[in-house]
Amino acid sequence: MSTAHALNAHSFPLRGSHLIEASAGTGKTWTIAALYVRLVLGHGDAVQREQRPLLPGEILVMTFTRAATRELNDRIRRRLVETAAVFRGLKLPDANDAFVQRLLVDHPEGPAREAAAWRLETAAQAMD
């Protein structure tokens, strides 16, 4: 028997292997891109506050088809670039994007946020 529950991308544990299984249109790609941003930032969770930031070459994301792989890759890259722009103050966070708004709180303005923006931009470039 399977138990369904909502996945919180901001606090989901980043250690170990996880299977995200859901129907079409439920936000899997959005969630995977959000988790990828957290991995690049070294964003911990409630249990493990600190985590080493990762580069794209250290993160494995799998899907089933070439088309889905391209779409996922494009969406992750876009999420990295957009979040970096928000961190640099070049773009306002979407009013409905509680995930990025919480990341801004977790990375206070100043050197921490600037370093996070640099990591996000570097990761987006490394995906090419």
Coordinates of N, CA and C in Angstrom, one line a residue:
M1 N 0.8 -1.2 0.0 CA 0.0 0.0 0.0 C 0.9 1.2 0.0
S2 N 0.5 2.2 -0.8 CA 1.3 3.4 -0.9 C 0.6 4.6 -0.2
T3 N 1.5 5.4 0.5 CA 0.9 6.6 1.2 C 1.4 7.8 0.4
A4 N 0.4 8.6 0.0 CA 0.7 9.8 -0.8 C 0.8 11.0 0.2
H5 N 1.8 11.9 0.0 CA 1.9 13.1 0.8 C 2.6 14.2 -0.1
A6 N 2.3 15.4 0.3 CA 2.9 16.5 -0.4 C 4.4 16.6 -0.1
L7 N 5.2 17.0 -1.1 CA 6.6 17.1 -0.9 C 6.9 18.6 -0.8
N8 N 7.6 18.9 0.3 CA 8.1 20.3 0.5 C 9.5 20.4 0.0
A9 N 9.7 21.1 -1.1 CA 11.0 21.2 -1.8 C 12.0 22.0 -0.9
H10 N 11.5 22.8 0.0 CA 12.4 23.6 0.9 C 13.0 22.8 2.0
S11 N 12.3 21.8 2.4 CA 12.8 21.0 3.6 C 13.0 19.6 3.3
F12 N 12.8 19.1 2.1 CA 13.0 17.7 1.7 C 14.4 17.3 2.0
P13 N 14.7 16.1 2.6 CA 16.0 15.7 2.9 C 16.8 15.5 1.6
L14 N 18.0 16.0 1.6 CA 18.9 15.9 0.4 C 19.9 14.8 0.4
R15 N 19.9 14.1 1.5 CA 20.9 13.0 1.6 C 20.2 11.7 1.1
G16 N 21.0 10.8 0.5 CA 20.5 9.5 0.1 C 19.8 9.6 -1.3
S17 N 19.2 8.5 -1.6 CA 18.5 8.4 -2.9 C 17.0 8.5 -2.6
H18 N 16.3 9.2 -3.5 CA 14.8 9.3 -3.3 C 14.1 9.1 -4.7
L19 N 13.0 8.5 -4.6 CA 12.2 8.3 -5.8 C 11.0 9.3 -5.7
I20 N 10.8 10.1 -6.7 CA 9.7 11.0 -6.7 C 8.7 10.5 -7.8
E21 N 7.6 10.0 -7.3 CA 6.6 9.4 -8.2 C 5.3 10.1 -8.1
A22 N 4.8 10.6 -9.3 CA 3.6 11.3 -9.3 C 3.0 11.4 -10.7
S23 N 1.7 11.7 -10.8 CA 1.1 11.7 -12.1 C 1.5 13.0 -12.9
A24 N 1.2 13.0 -14.2 CA 1.5 14.1 -15.1 C 0.9 15.4 -14.5
G25 N 1.6 16.5 -14.6 CA 1.0 17.8 -14.3 C 1.0 18.1 -12.8
T26 N 1.7 17.3 -12.0 CA 1.6 17.5 -10.5 C 2.8 18.3 -10.0
G27 N 3.8 18.7 -10.9 CA 4.9 19.5 -10.5 C 6.2 18.8 -10.2
K28 N 6.3 17.6 -10.8 CA 7.6 16.9 -10.6 C 8.8 17.6 -11.1
T29 N 8.7 18.2 -12.3 CA 9.8 18.9 -12.9 C 10.2 20.1 -12.0
W30 N 9.1 20.9 -11.6 CA 9.3 22.0 -10.7 C 10.1 21.6 -9.5
T31 N 9.6 20.5 -8.9 CA 10.2 20.1 -7.6 C 11.6 19.6 -7.8
I32 N 11.9 18.9 -8.8 CA 13.3 18.4 -9.1 C 14.2 19.6 -9.3
A33 N 13.7 20.6 -10.1 CA 14.5 21.8 -10.3 C 14.8 22.6 -9.0
A34 N 13.8 22.6 -8.1 CA 14.0 23.3 -6.8 C 15.0 22.5 -5.9
L35 N 14.9 21.2 -5.9 CA 15.8 20.4 -5.2 C 17.2 20.5 -5.7
Y36 N 17.4 20.6 -7.0 CA 18.7 20.8 -7.7 C 19.3 22.2 -7.2
V37 N 18.5 23.2 -7.1 CA 18.9 24.5 -6.6 C 19.5 24.4 -5.2
R38 N 18.7 23.7 -4.4 CA 19.2 23.5 -3.0 C 20.5 22.7 -2.9
L39 N 20.7 21.7 -3.8 CA 21.9 21.0 -3.8 C 23.1 21.9 -4.2
V40 N 22.9 22.7 -5.2 CA 23.9 23.6 -5.7 C 24.3 24.6 -4.6
L41 N 23.3 25.0 -3.9 CA 23.5 26.0 -2.8 C 24.1 25.4 -1.5
G42 N 24.0 24.1 -1.4 CA 24.4 23.4 -0.2 C 23.4 23.7 0.9
H43 N 22.2 23.8 0.6 CA 21.1 24.2 1.5 C 20.7 22.9 2.3
G44 N 20.8 23.0 3.6 CA 20.5 21.8 4.4 C 19.0 21.7 4.6
D45 N 18.7 20.8 5.6 CA 17.3 20.6 5.9 C 17.2 20.7 7.4
A46 N 16.0 20.4 8.0 CA 15.8 20.5 9.4 C 16.7 19.6 10.2
V47 N 17.1 18.5 9.7 CA 18.0 17.6 10.4 C 19.5 18.0 10.1
Q48 N 19.8 18.2 8.9 CA 21.2 18.5 8.6 C 21.3 20.0 8.0
R49 N 21.6 20.9 8.9 CA 21.6 22.3 8.6 C 22.6 22.7 7.5
E50 N 23.8 22.1 7.5 CA 24.8 22.4 6.6 C 25.1 21.3 5.6
Q51 N 25.2 21.6 4.4 CA 25.6 20.6 3.4 C 26.6 21.2 2.4
R52 N 27.5 20.4 1.9 CA 28.5 20.9 0.9 C 27.8 21.3 -0.4
P53 N 28.0 22.5 -0.9 CA 27.4 22.8 -2.2 C 27.9 21.8 -3.3
L54 N 27.1 21.4 -4.2 CA 27.5 20.5 -5.3 C 27.5 21.2 -6.6
L55 N 28.3 20.7 -7.5 CA 28.3 21.1 -8.9 C 27.5 20.1 -9.7
P56 N 27.0 20.6 -10.9 CA 26.2 19.7 -11.8 C 26.8 18.3 -12.0
G57 N 28.1 18.2 -12.1 CA 28.8 16.9 -12.4 C 28.7 16.0 -11.2
E58 N 28.2 16.5 -10.0 CA 28.1 15.6 -8.8 C 26.6 15.3 -8.6
I59 N 25.7 15.7 -9.4 CA 24.3 15.5 -9.2 C 23.7 14.7 -10.3
L60 N 23.1 13.6 -10.0 CA 22.5 12.7 -11.0 C 20.9 12.8 -10.9
V61 N 20.3 13.2 -12.0 CA 18.9 13.3 -12.1 C 18.5 12.4 -13.3
M62 N 17.6 11.5 -13.1 CA 17.2 10.6 -14.2 C 15.8 10.7 -14.6
T63 N 15.5 10.5 -15.8 CA 14.1 10.5 -16.4 C 14.1 9.4 -17.5
F64 N 13.0 9.3 -18.2 CA 12.9 8.1 -19.0 C 13.1 8.3 -20.5
T65 N 12.9 9.5 -21.0 CA 13.1 9.6 -22.5 C 14.1 10.8 -22.8
R66 N 14.6 10.8 -24.0 CA 15.5 11.9 -24.4 C 14.8 13.2 -24.3
A67 N 13.6 13.3 -24.8 CA 12.8 14.5 -24.8 C 12.6 15.0 -23.4
A68 N 12.2 14.1 -22.5 CA 12.0 14.5 -21.1 C 13.3 14.9 -20.4
T69 N 14.4 14.3 -20.8 CA 15.8 14.7 -20.3 C 16.1 16.1 -20.8
R70 N 15.8 16.4 -22.0 CA 16.1 17.8 -22.5 C 15.2 18.8 -21.8
E71 N 13.9 18.5 -21.6 CA 13.0 19.4 -20.9 C 13.5 19.6 -19.5
L72 N 13.8 18.6 -18.8 CA 14.3 18.7 -17.4 C 15.6 19.5 -17.3
N73 N 16.5 19.3 -18.2 CA 17.8 20.0 -18.2 C 17.5 21.5 -18.5
D74 N 16.6 21.8 -19.4 CA 16.3 23.2 -19.7 C 15.6 23.9 -18.5
R75 N 14.7 23.2 -17.9 CA 14.0 23.7 -16.7 C 14.9 23.9 -15.5
I76 N 15.8 23.0 -15.3 CA 16.8 23.2 -14.2 C 17.7 24.4 -14.5
R77 N 18.2 24.5 -15.7 CA 19.1 25.6 -16.0 C 18.4 26.9 -15.8
R78 N 17.1 27.0 -16.3 CA 16.3 28.2 -16.2 C 16.1 28.5 -14.7
R79 N 15.8 27.5 -13.9 CA 15.6 27.8 -12.5 C 16.8 28.3 -11.8
L80 N 18.0 27.8 -12.2 CA 19.3 28.3 -11.6 C 19.5 29.7 -12.0
V81 N 19.3 30.1 -13.3 CA 19.5 31.4 -13.8 C 18.6 32.4 -13.1
E82 N 17.3 32.0 -13.1 CA 16.3 32.9 -12.5 C 16.5 33.1 -11.0
T83 N 16.9 32.1 -10.3 CA 17.1 32.3 -8.8 C 18.4 33.1 -8.6
A84 N 19.4 32.9 -9.4 CA 20.6 33.8 -9.3 C 20.2 35.3 -9.6
A85 N 19.4 35.5 -10.5 CA 19.0 36.9 -10.8 C 18.2 37.5 -9.6
V86 N 17.4 36.7 -9.0 CA 16.6 37.2 -7.8 C 17.6 37.4 -6.7
F87 N 18.6 36.6 -6.5 CA 19.6 36.7 -5.4 C 20.4 38.0 -5.7
R88 N 20.7 38.3 -6.9 CA 21.5 39.5 -7.3 C 20.6 40.8 -7.3
G89 N 19.3 40.7 -7.1 CA 18.5 41.8 -7.1 C 18.1 42.3 -8.5
L90 N 18.4 41.5 -9.5 CA 18.1 41.9 -10.9 C 16.7 41.6 -11.3
K91 N 16.0 40.8 -10.4 CA 14.7 40.3 -10.7 C 13.9 40.1 -9.4
L92 N 12.7 40.5 -9.3 CA 11.9 40.2 -8.1 C 11.4 38.8 -8.1
P93 N 11.3 38.2 -7.0 CA 10.8 36.8 -6.9 C 9.3 36.8 -7.3
D94 N 8.9 35.8 -7.9 CA 7.5 35.7 -8.3 C 6.7 35.7 -7.0
A95 N 5.6 36.4 -6.9 CA 4.8 36.5 -5.7 C 4.3 35.1 -5.3
N96 N 4.1 34.2 -6.2 CA 3.6 32.9 -5.8 C 4.7 31.8 -5.6
D97 N 5.9 32.3 -5.6 CA 7.1 31.3 -5.5 C 7.6 31.4 -4.0
A98 N 6.9 30.7 -3.2 CA 7.3 30.7 -1.7 C 8.7 30.0 -1.6
F99 N 9.1 29.1 -2.5 CA 10.3 28.5 -2.4 C 11.5 29.5 -2.5
V100 N 11.5 30.3 -3.5 CA 12.6 31.3 -3.7 C 12.5 32.3 -2.6
Q101 N 11.3 32.7 -2.2 CA 11.2 33.7 -1.1 C 11.8 33.1 0.2
R102 N 11.6 31.9 0.5 CA 12.3 31.3 1.7 C 13.8 31.1 1.5
L103 N 14.2 30.9 0.3 CA 15.7 30.8 0.1 C 16.3 32.2 0.3
L104 N 15.6 33.2 -0.1 CA 16.1 34.6 0.2 C 16.3 34.8 1.7
V105 N 15.4 34.4 2.5 CA 15.5 34.5 3.9 C 16.6 33.7 4.5
D106 N 16.8 32.5 3.9 CA 17.9 31.6 4.3 C 19.3 32.2 3.9
H107 N 19.4 33.0 2.9 CA 20.6 33.6 2.4 C 20.5 35.1 2.5
P108 N 20.9 35.7 3.7 CA 20.7 37.1 4.0 C 21.5 37.9 2.9
E109 N 21.0 39.1 2.7 CA 21.6 40.1 1.8 C 23.1 40.3 2.2
G110 N 24.0 40.4 1.3 CA 25.4 40.5 1.6 C 26.2 39.4 1.0
P111 N 27.4 39.2 1.6 CA 28.3 38.2 1.0 C 27.7 36.8 0.9
A112 N 26.9 36.3 1.8 CA 26.3 35.0 1.7 C 25.4 34.9 0.5
R113 N 24.6 35.9 0.2 CA 23.7 35.8 -0.9 C 24.4 36.0 -2.2
E114 N 25.5 36.8 -2.2 CA 26.3 37.0 -3.4 C 27.0 35.7 -3.8
A115 N 27.5 35.0 -2.8 CA 28.2 33.8 -3.0 C 27.2 32.7 -3.6
A116 N 26.0 32.7 -3.0 CA 25.0 31.8 -3.5 C 24.6 32.1 -5.0
A117 N 24.5 33.4 -5.3 CA 24.2 33.8 -6.7 C 25.3 33.3 -7.6
W118 N 26.5 33.5 -7.2 CA 27.7 33.0 -8.0 C 27.6 31.5 -8.2
R119 N 27.3 30.7 -7.1 CA 27.2 29.3 -7.3 C 26.1 28.9 -8.3
L120 N 25.0 29.6 -8.2 CA 23.9 29.3 -9.1 C 24.3 29.5 -10.5
E121 N 24.9 30.7 -10.8 CA 25.3 31.1 -12.2 C 26.3 30.1 -12.7
T122 N 27.3 29.7 -11.8 CA 28.3 28.8 -12.2 C 27.7 27.4 -12.6
A123 N 26.8 27.0 -11.8 CA 26.1 25.7 -12.1 C 25.4 25.7 -13.4
A124 N 24.7 26.8 -13.7 CA 23.9 26.9 -14.9 C 24.9 26.9 -16.1
Q125 N 26.1 27.5 -16.0 CA 27.1 27.5 -17.1 C 27.7 26.1 -17.2
A126 N 27.9 25.4 -16.1 CA 28.5 24.1 -16.1 C 27.6 23.1 -16.8
M127 N 26.3 23.3 -16.8 CA 25.3 22.4 -17.4 C 25.5 22.3 -18.9
D128 N 26.1 23.3 -19.5 CA 26.3 23.4 -20.9 C 27.5 22.5 -21.3

